[in-house]
PDB file of C-alpha atoms in Angstrom:
ATOM      1  CA  ALA A 425      -0.187  -0.192   0.178  1.00  0.00           C
ATOM      2  CA  VAL A 426       2.939   2.114   0.922  1.00  0.00           C
ATOM      3  CA  LEU A 427       4.558   1.331  -2.561  1.00  0.00           C
ATOM      4  CA  PHE A 428       1.362   2.630  -4.339  1.00  0.00           C
ATOM      5  CA  LEU A 429       1.377   5.895  -2.616  1.00  0.00           C
ATOM      6  CA  PHE A 430       4.241   6.809  -3.424  1.00  0.00           C
ATOM      7  CA  TYR A 431       3.554   5.858  -7.045  1.00  0.00           C
ATOM      8  CA  MET A 432       0.385   8.387  -6.903  1.00  0.00           C
ATOM      9  CA  GLY A 433       2.836  11.607  -7.473  1.00  0.00           C
ATOM     10  CA  PRO A 434       4.260  10.678 -10.741  1.00  0.00           C
ATOM     11  CA  VAL A 435       0.677   9.134 -11.781  1.00  0.00           C
ATOM     12  CA  LEU A 436      -0.672  12.837 -11.054  1.00  0.00           C
ATOM     13  CA  ALA A 437       1.723  14.571 -12.606  1.00  0.00           C
ATOM     14  CA  PRO A 438       2.110  15.699 -16.622  1.00  0.00           C
ATOM     15  CA  GLU A 439       2.863  12.662 -18.915  1.00  0.00           C
ATOM     16  CA  MET A 440       6.707  12.860 -19.736  1.00  0.00           C
ATOM     17  CA  GLY A 441       7.428   9.453 -21.694  1.00  0.00           C
ATOM     18  CA  TRP A 442       8.842   9.488 -25.163  1.00  0.00           C
ATOM     19  CA  ASP A 443       6.345   6.755 -26.546  1.00  0.00           C
ATOM     20  CA  ALA A 444       3.731   8.453 -24.630  1.00  0.00           C
ATOM     21  CA  MET A 445       4.075  11.638 -25.811  1.00  0.00           C
ATOM     22  CA  THR A 446       4.644  10.751 -29.481  1.00  0.00           C
ATOM     23  CA  TYR A 447       2.145   7.900 -30.020  1.00  0.00           C
ATOM     24  CA  HIS A 448       0.856   5.966 -26.865  1.00  0.00           C
ATOM     25  CA  LEU A 449      -1.349   9.020 -25.814  1.00  0.00           C
ATOM     26  CA  ARG A 450      -0.930  11.695 -28.502  1.00  0.00           C
ATOM     27  CA  VAL A 451      -2.342   9.732 -31.638  1.00  0.00           C
ATOM     28  CA  PRO A 452      -5.404   8.818 -29.415  1.00  0.00           C
ATOM     29  CA  SER A 453      -6.034  12.041 -28.848  1.00  0.00           C
ATOM     30  CA  HIS A 454      -5.535  13.211 -32.511  1.00  0.00           C
ATOM     31  CA  TYR A 455      -8.419  10.210 -32.859  1.00  0.00           C
ATOM     32  CA  LEU A 456     -10.730  11.961 -30.469  1.00  0.00           C
ATOM     33  CA  SER A 457     -10.313  15.714 -32.235  1.00  0.00           C
ATOM     34  CA  LEU A 458     -11.345  14.353 -35.608  1.00  0.00           C
ATOM     35  CA  HIS A 459     -13.569  11.442 -33.859  1.00  0.00           C
ATOM     36  CA  ARG A 460     -12.316   8.670 -35.891  1.00  0.00           C
ATOM     37  CA  ILE A 461      -9.848   6.454 -36.663  1.00  0.00           C
ATOM     38  CA  TYR A 462      -7.583   7.810 -39.468  1.00  0.00           C
ATOM     39  CA  LEU A 463      -4.008   7.501 -41.365  1.00  0.00           C
ATOM     40  CA  THR A 464      -1.221   9.173 -38.993  1.00  0.00           C
ATOM     41  CA  PRO A 465       2.087   8.481 -40.876  1.00  0.00           C
ATOM     42  CA  PHE A 466       3.999  11.258 -38.769  1.00  0.00           C
ATOM     43  CA  SER A 467       3.865   8.483 -35.996  1.00  0.00           C
ATOM     44  CA  LEU A 468       5.306   5.112 -37.220  1.00  0.00           C
ATOM     45  CA  GLY A 469       4.265   3.505 -34.160  1.00  0.00           C
ATOM     46  CA  SER A 470       0.567   4.615 -34.253  1.00  0.00           C
ATOM     47  CA  PHE A 471       0.433   1.334 -36.813  1.00  0.00           C
ATOM     48  CA  TYR A 472       1.629  -1.291 -34.114  1.00  0.00           C
ATOM     49  CA  PRO A 473      -1.221  -3.158 -32.297  1.00  0.00           C
ATOM     50  CA  PHE A 474      -3.248  -0.679 -30.387  1.00  0.00           C
ATOM     51  CA  THR A 475      -5.246  -2.334 -28.048  1.00  0.00           C
ATOM     52  CA  VAL A 476      -4.009  -0.297 -24.933  1.00  0.00           C
ATOM     53  CA  GLU A 477      -3.752   2.708 -26.769  1.00  0.00           C
ATOM     54  CA  MET A 478      -7.769   2.311 -27.812  1.00  0.00           C
ATOM     55  CA  TRP A 479      -8.350   2.167 -23.562  1.00  0.00           C
ATOM     56  CA  PHE A 480      -6.215   5.143 -23.714  1.00  0.00           C
ATOM     57  CA  THR A 481      -8.154   7.023 -25.939  1.00  0.00           C
ATOM     58  CA  LEU A 482     -11.090   5.876 -23.857  1.00  0.00           C
ATOM     59  CA  GLY A 483      -9.493   7.362 -20.681  1.00  0.00           C
ATOM     60  CA  GLN A 484      -8.812  10.805 -22.655  1.00  0.00           C
ATOM     61  CA  ALA A 485     -12.561  10.746 -23.656  1.00  0.00           C
ATOM     62  CA  LEU A 486     -13.624  10.918 -19.985  1.00  0.00           C
ATOM     63  CA  GLY A 487     -10.197  12.947 -18.362  1.00  0.00           C
ATOM     64  CA  GLY A 488      -7.946  13.590 -20.625  1.00  0.00           C
ATOM     65  CA  ASP A 489      -4.459  12.284 -19.929  1.00  0.00           C
ATOM     66  CA  GLY A 490      -4.545  12.067 -16.461  1.00  0.00           C
ATOM     67  CA  ALA A 491      -7.487   9.616 -16.586  1.00  0.00           C
ATOM     68  CA  ALA A 492      -5.491   7.446 -19.556  1.00  0.00           C
ATOM     69  CA  LYS A 493      -2.190   7.611 -16.765  1.00  0.00           C
ATOM     70  CA  MET A 494      -4.430   6.197 -14.310  1.00  0.00           C
ATOM     71  CA  LEU A 495      -6.431   3.641 -16.320  1.00  0.00           C
ATOM     72  CA  ASN A 496      -2.577   2.591 -16.928  1.00  0.00           C
ATOM     73  CA  PHE A 497      -1.522   2.518 -13.640  1.00  0.00           C
ATOM     74  CA  SER A 498      -4.536   0.342 -12.523  1.00  0.00           C
ATOM     75  CA  PHE A 499      -2.454  -2.410 -14.533  1.00  0.00           C
ATOM     76  CA  LEU A 500       0.241  -2.570 -11.627  1.00  0.00           C
ATOM     77  CA  PRO A 501      -2.037  -4.408  -9.150  1.00  0.00           C
ATOM     78  CA  PHE A 502      -3.821  -5.643 -12.031  1.00  0.00           C
ATOM     79  CA  THR A 503      -0.242  -7.799 -12.874  1.00  0.00           C
ATOM     80  CA  VAL A 504       0.382  -8.640  -9.246  1.00  0.00           C
ATOM     81  CA  LEU A 505      -2.954 -10.311  -9.096  1.00  0.00           C
ATOM     82  CA  ALA A 506      -2.181 -12.139 -12.593  1.00  0.00           C
ATOM     83  CA  LEU A 507       0.901 -13.164 -11.105  1.00  0.00           C
ATOM     84  CA  ALA A 508      -0.942 -14.385  -7.327  1.00  0.00           C
ATOM     85  CA  TRP A 509      -3.865 -16.292 -10.115  1.00  0.00           C
ATOM     86  CA  MET A 510      -0.688 -18.122 -11.990  1.00  0.00           C
ATOM     87  CA  GLY A 511       0.968 -19.203  -8.704  1.00  0.00           C
ATOM     88  CA  ARG A 512      -2.472 -20.681  -7.418  1.00  0.00           C
ATOM     89  CA  GLU A 513      -2.930 -22.777 -10.865  1.00  0.00           C
ATOM     90  CA  ALA A 514       0.449 -23.771 -10.670  1.00  0.00           C
ATOM     91  CA  GLY A 515      -0.299 -25.070  -7.211  1.00  0.00           C
ATOM     92  CA  ASN A 516       1.887 -22.331  -4.915  1.00  0.00           C
ATOM     93  CA  ALA A 517      -0.477 -19.443  -4.342  1.00  0.00           C
ATOM     94  CA  GLY A 518       2.474 -17.956  -1.497  1.00  0.00           C
ATOM     95  CA  ALA A 519       4.656 -18.424  -4.361  1.00  0.00           C
ATOM     96  CA  GLY A 520       2.545 -16.452  -6.760  1.00  0.00           C
ATOM     97  CA  TRP A 521       1.733 -13.460  -4.287  1.00  0.00           C
ATOM     98  CA  LEU A 522       5.237 -13.377  -3.477  1.00  0.00           C
ATOM     99  CA  ALA A 523       6.119 -13.094  -7.331  1.00  0.00           C
ATOM    100  CA  GLY A 524       3.423 -10.160  -7.757  1.00  0.00           C
ATOM    101  CA  LEU A 525       4.687  -8.295  -4.223  1.00  0.00           C
ATOM    102  CA  LEU A 526       8.883  -8.368  -5.789  1.00  0.00           C
ATOM    103  CA  PHE A 527       7.254  -7.278  -9.230  1.00  0.00           C
ATOM    104  CA  ALA A 528       5.647  -4.464  -8.133  1.00  0.00           C
ATOM    105  CA  ALA A 529       9.086  -3.606  -6.145  1.00  0.00           C
ATOM    106  CA  LEU A 530      10.720  -3.471  -8.962  1.00  0.00           C
ATOM    107  CA  PRO A 531      11.611  -0.004 -10.511  1.00  0.00           C
ATOM    108  CA  ALA A 532      11.158  -0.864 -13.947  1.00  0.00           C
ATOM    109  CA  ALA A 533       7.429  -1.907 -12.876  1.00  0.00           C
ATOM    110  CA  GLY A 534       7.157   1.667 -11.087  1.00  0.00           C
ATOM    111  CA  ILE A 535       8.577   3.660 -14.144  1.00  0.00           C
ATOM    112  CA  LEU A 536       5.814   1.706 -16.595  1.00  0.00           C
ATOM    113  CA  SER A 537       3.023   2.212 -14.709  1.00  0.00           C
ATOM    114  CA  VAL A 538       3.657   5.885 -14.006  1.00  0.00           C
ATOM    115  CA  GLU A 539       4.518   6.392 -17.748  1.00  0.00           C
ATOM    116  CA  SER A 540       1.576   5.678 -20.328  1.00  0.00           C
ATOM    117  CA  TYR A 541       3.766   2.798 -21.851  1.00  0.00           C
ATOM    118  CA  ASN A 542       1.770  -0.655 -23.142  1.00  0.00           C
ATOM    119  CA  ASP A 543       4.140  -2.960 -21.576  1.00  0.00           C
ATOM    120  CA  LEU A 544       2.448  -3.576 -18.100  1.00  0.00           C
ATOM    121  CA  GLU A 545      -0.910  -4.646 -20.151  1.00  0.00           C
ATOM    122  CA  ALA A 546       0.682  -7.112 -22.045  1.00  0.00           C
ATOM    123  CA  ALA A 547       2.819  -8.577 -19.243  1.00  0.00           C
ATOM    124  CA  SER A 548      -0.892  -8.945 -17.570  1.00  0.00           C
ATOM    125  CA  PHE A 549      -2.504 -10.798 -20.344  1.00  0.00           C
ATOM    126  CA  THR A 550       0.357 -12.717 -20.872  1.00  0.00           C
ATOM    127  CA  LEU A 551       0.258 -14.079 -17.179  1.00  0.00           C
ATOM    128  CA  LEU A 552      -3.374 -14.448 -17.257  1.00  0.00           C
ATOM    129  CA  ALA A 553      -3.201 -16.685 -20.285  1.00  0.00           C
ATOM    130  CA  VAL A 554      -0.719 -18.917 -19.055  1.00  0.00           C
ATOM    131  CA  ALA A 555      -2.831 -19.069 -15.765  1.00  0.00           C
ATOM    132  CA  ALA A 556      -6.073 -20.230 -17.921  1.00  0.00           C
ATOM    133  CA  ALA A 557      -3.749 -22.743 -19.451  1.00  0.00           C
ATOM    134  CA  LEU A 558      -2.367 -24.385 -16.735  1.00  0.00           C
ATOM    135  CA  ARG A 559      -5.906 -26.152 -16.397  1.00  0.00           C
ATOM    136  CA  PRO A 560      -7.036 -26.243 -20.091  1.00  0.00           C
ATOM    137  CA  THR A 561     -10.475 -27.808 -19.382  1.00  0.00           C
ATOM    138  CA  GLY A 562     -14.319 -26.554 -20.950  1.00  0.00           C
ATOM    139  CA  PRO A 563     -13.867 -23.097 -21.457  1.00  0.00           C
ATOM    140  CA  ARG A 564     -10.526 -22.224 -20.241  1.00  0.00           C
ATOM    141  CA  ILE A 565      -8.648 -23.188 -23.213  1.00  0.00           C
ATOM    142  CA  ILE A 566     -11.176 -20.755 -24.788  1.00  0.00           C
ATOM    143  CA  LEU A 567     -10.395 -17.777 -22.344  1.00  0.00           C
ATOM    144  CA  ALA A 568      -6.889 -18.731 -22.817  1.00  0.00           C
ATOM    145  CA  GLY A 569      -6.955 -17.912 -26.049  1.00  0.00           C
ATOM    146  CA  ILE A 570      -8.894 -14.500 -26.046  1.00  0.00           C
ATOM    147  CA  LEU A 571      -6.310 -13.807 -23.336  1.00  0.00           C
ATOM    148  CA  CYS A 572      -3.428 -14.725 -25.539  1.00  0.00           C
ATOM    149  CA  GLY A 573      -5.123 -12.600 -28.203  1.00  0.00           C
ATOM    150  CA  THR A 574      -5.041  -9.930 -26.016  1.00  0.00           C
ATOM    151  CA  ALA A 575      -2.013  -9.535 -25.094  1.00  0.00           C
ATOM    152  CA  MET A 576      -0.690  -9.908 -28.803  1.00  0.00           C
ATOM    153  CA  GLY A 577      -2.722  -6.836 -29.302  1.00  0.00           C
ATOM    154  CA  CYS A 578      -0.893  -4.866 -27.264  1.00  0.00           C
ATOM    155  CA  LYS A 579       2.860  -5.641 -28.758  1.00  0.00           C
ATOM    156  CA  TYR A 580       4.280  -7.694 -31.151  1.00  0.00           C
ATOM    157  CA  SER A 581       5.980  -9.620 -28.767  1.00  0.00           C
ATOM    158  CA  GLY A 582       2.887 -11.181 -27.145  1.00  0.00           C
ATOM    159  CA  ILE A 583       2.756 -13.371 -29.828  1.00  0.00           C
ATOM    160  CA  TRP A 584       5.224 -15.281 -27.958  1.00  0.00           C
ATOM    161  CA  VAL A 585       2.318 -15.671 -25.329  1.00  0.00           C
ATOM    162  CA  VAL A 586       0.574 -18.471 -27.758  1.00  0.00           C
ATOM    163  CA  PRO A 587       3.644 -21.186 -27.749  1.00  0.00           C
ATOM    164  CA  ILE A 588       4.003 -20.455 -24.464  1.00  0.00           C
ATOM    165  CA  CYS A 589       0.642 -21.301 -23.572  1.00  0.00           C
ATOM    166  CA  LEU A 590       0.103 -24.496 -25.760  1.00  0.00           C
ATOM    167  CA  ALA A 591       3.229 -25.379 -23.938  1.00  0.00           C
ATOM    168  CA  ALA A 592       1.443 -24.906 -20.250  1.00  0.00           C
ATOM    169  CA  GLY A 593      -1.853 -26.411 -22.038  1.00  0.00           C
ATOM    170  CA  LEU A 594       0.286 -29.780 -22.726  1.00  0.00           C
ATOM    171  CA  MET A 595       1.965 -29.583 -19.015  1.00  0.00           C
ATOM    172  CA  GLY A 596      -1.074 -28.492 -17.291  1.00  0.00           C
ATOM    173  CA  ARG A 597      -2.666 -29.636 -13.972  1.00  0.00           C
ATOM    174  CA  SER A 598      -5.706 -30.483 -15.330  1.00  0.00           C
ATOM    175  CA  GLY A 599      -5.226 -34.253 -15.142  1.00  0.00           C
ATOM    176  CA  ARG A 600      -6.241 -34.949 -18.178  1.00  0.00           C
ATOM    177  CA  ARG A 601      -4.924 -35.353 -22.083  1.00  0.00           C
ATOM    178  CA  VAL A 602      -5.427 -32.362 -23.674  1.00  0.00           C
ATOM    179  CA  SER A 603      -5.451 -32.813 -28.072  1.00  0.00           C
ATOM    180  CA  LEU A 604      -3.467 -30.946 -29.612  1.00  0.00           C
ATOM    181  CA  PRO A 605      -7.109 -30.123 -31.922  1.00  0.00           C
ATOM    182  CA  VAL A 606      -8.339 -28.365 -28.789  1.00  0.00           C
ATOM    183  CA  LEU A 607      -4.898 -26.302 -28.721  1.00  0.00           C
ATOM    184  CA  ALA A 608      -5.259 -25.074 -32.165  1.00  0.00           C
ATOM    185  CA  SER A 609      -8.719 -23.677 -31.267  1.00  0.00           C
ATOM    186  CA  SER A 610      -7.241 -21.816 -29.018  1.00  0.00           C
ATOM    187  CA  ALA A 611      -4.534 -20.750 -31.047  1.00  0.00           C
ATOM    188  CA  ALA A 612      -7.594 -19.805 -33.382  1.00  0.00           C
ATOM    189  CA  VAL A 613      -9.120 -18.116 -31.456  1.00  0.00           C
ATOM    190  CA  ALA A 614      -6.103 -16.002 -30.288  1.00  0.00           C
ATOM    191  CA  GLY A 615      -5.576 -15.324 -34.051  1.00  0.00           C
ATOM    192  CA  LEU A 616      -9.347 -14.119 -34.393  1.00  0.00           C
ATOM    193  CA  VAL A 617      -8.960 -11.458 -31.587  1.00  0.00           C
ATOM    194  CA  PHE A 618      -5.374 -10.378 -32.817  1.00  0.00           C
ATOM    195  CA  SER A 619      -6.779 -10.294 -36.425  1.00  0.00           C
ATOM    196  CA  VAL A 620      -8.020  -6.375 -36.368  1.00  0.00           C
ATOM    197  CA  TRP A 621      -4.956  -4.739 -35.970  1.00  0.00           C
ATOM    198  CA  PRO A 622      -3.461  -6.474 -39.599  1.00  0.00           C
ATOM    199  CA  ILE A 623      -6.463  -6.008 -40.955  1.00  0.00           C
ATOM    200  CA  ARG A 624      -6.511  -2.376 -39.388  1.00  0.00           C
ATOM    201  CA  SER A 625      -2.912  -1.787 -41.258  1.00  0.00           C
ATOM    202  CA  LEU A 626      -3.946  -3.736 -44.635  1.00  0.00           C
ATOM    203  CA  LEU A 627      -6.832  -1.444 -44.980  1.00  0.00           C
ATOM    204  CA  LEU A 628      -4.655   1.778 -43.929  1.00  0.00           C
ATOM    205  CA  THR A 629      -1.263   1.111 -45.540  1.00  0.00           C
ATOM    206  CA  GLY A 630      -1.518  -2.235 -47.635  1.00  0.00           C
ATOM    207  CA  ASN A 631       0.670  -4.148 -45.513  1.00  0.00           C
ATOM    208  CA  THR A 632      -0.596  -6.348 -42.601  1.00  0.00           C
ATOM    209  CA  VAL A 633       2.268  -5.295 -40.622  1.00  0.00           C
ATOM    210  CA  TYR A 634       3.382  -1.801 -41.390  1.00  0.00           C
ATOM    211  CA  PRO A 635       5.668  -0.023 -40.648  1.00  0.00           C
ATOM    212  CA  LEU A 636       7.887  -3.500 -40.411  1.00  0.00           C
ATOM    213  CA  LEU A 637       8.769  -4.750 -44.066  1.00  0.00           C
ATOM    214  CA  ARG A 638       7.848  -1.571 -45.317  1.00  0.00           C
ATOM    215  CA  GLY A 639       9.844  -1.212 -48.374  1.00  0.00           C
ATOM    216  CA  ILE A 640       9.995  -4.979 -49.523  1.00  0.00           C
TER     217      ILE A 640
END
């Protein structure tokens, strides 16, 4: 609690992060000013997966940059809870809570929580996806796919969560054999959730992974 109170000063201060001021917050503010999503060639970063930035758009619509920063900060305790849940699903709830508290104490976690980046969001959904995949029974396998797709929609590096979740499903604690087709269906759900971003890039630029591979 003391740690979170310590972070409140920087959270309430004006945004100073470079990426936040060049695209994480500024591009959503441009969307709001024109009431539409449009091509922003002045910001290459705006063509990356934009799930987090669309949440920032909602925050800005409700209360400007300050509300968007608070939304980003909320993912610090959310990541702690995600680690705690993953620990419980892995069979050691105490270790999960300890990992969460140690994570919150990391300087890097503090910096990412007070500046409007997208790393905490990607970490949260990656951890939640792995936790869901550890007991891949019933709707949990679909939930894991949705969470994987959301993690991928935060950052391109989130694509690594898919093979990690597949491995977690094969080694899960459900006590049941999980077939590869079932795991493949989870990966398909992840791809479907993520697909909105390459489709957006294709419509705006003709390249599904722009600004990657541009000029090729």
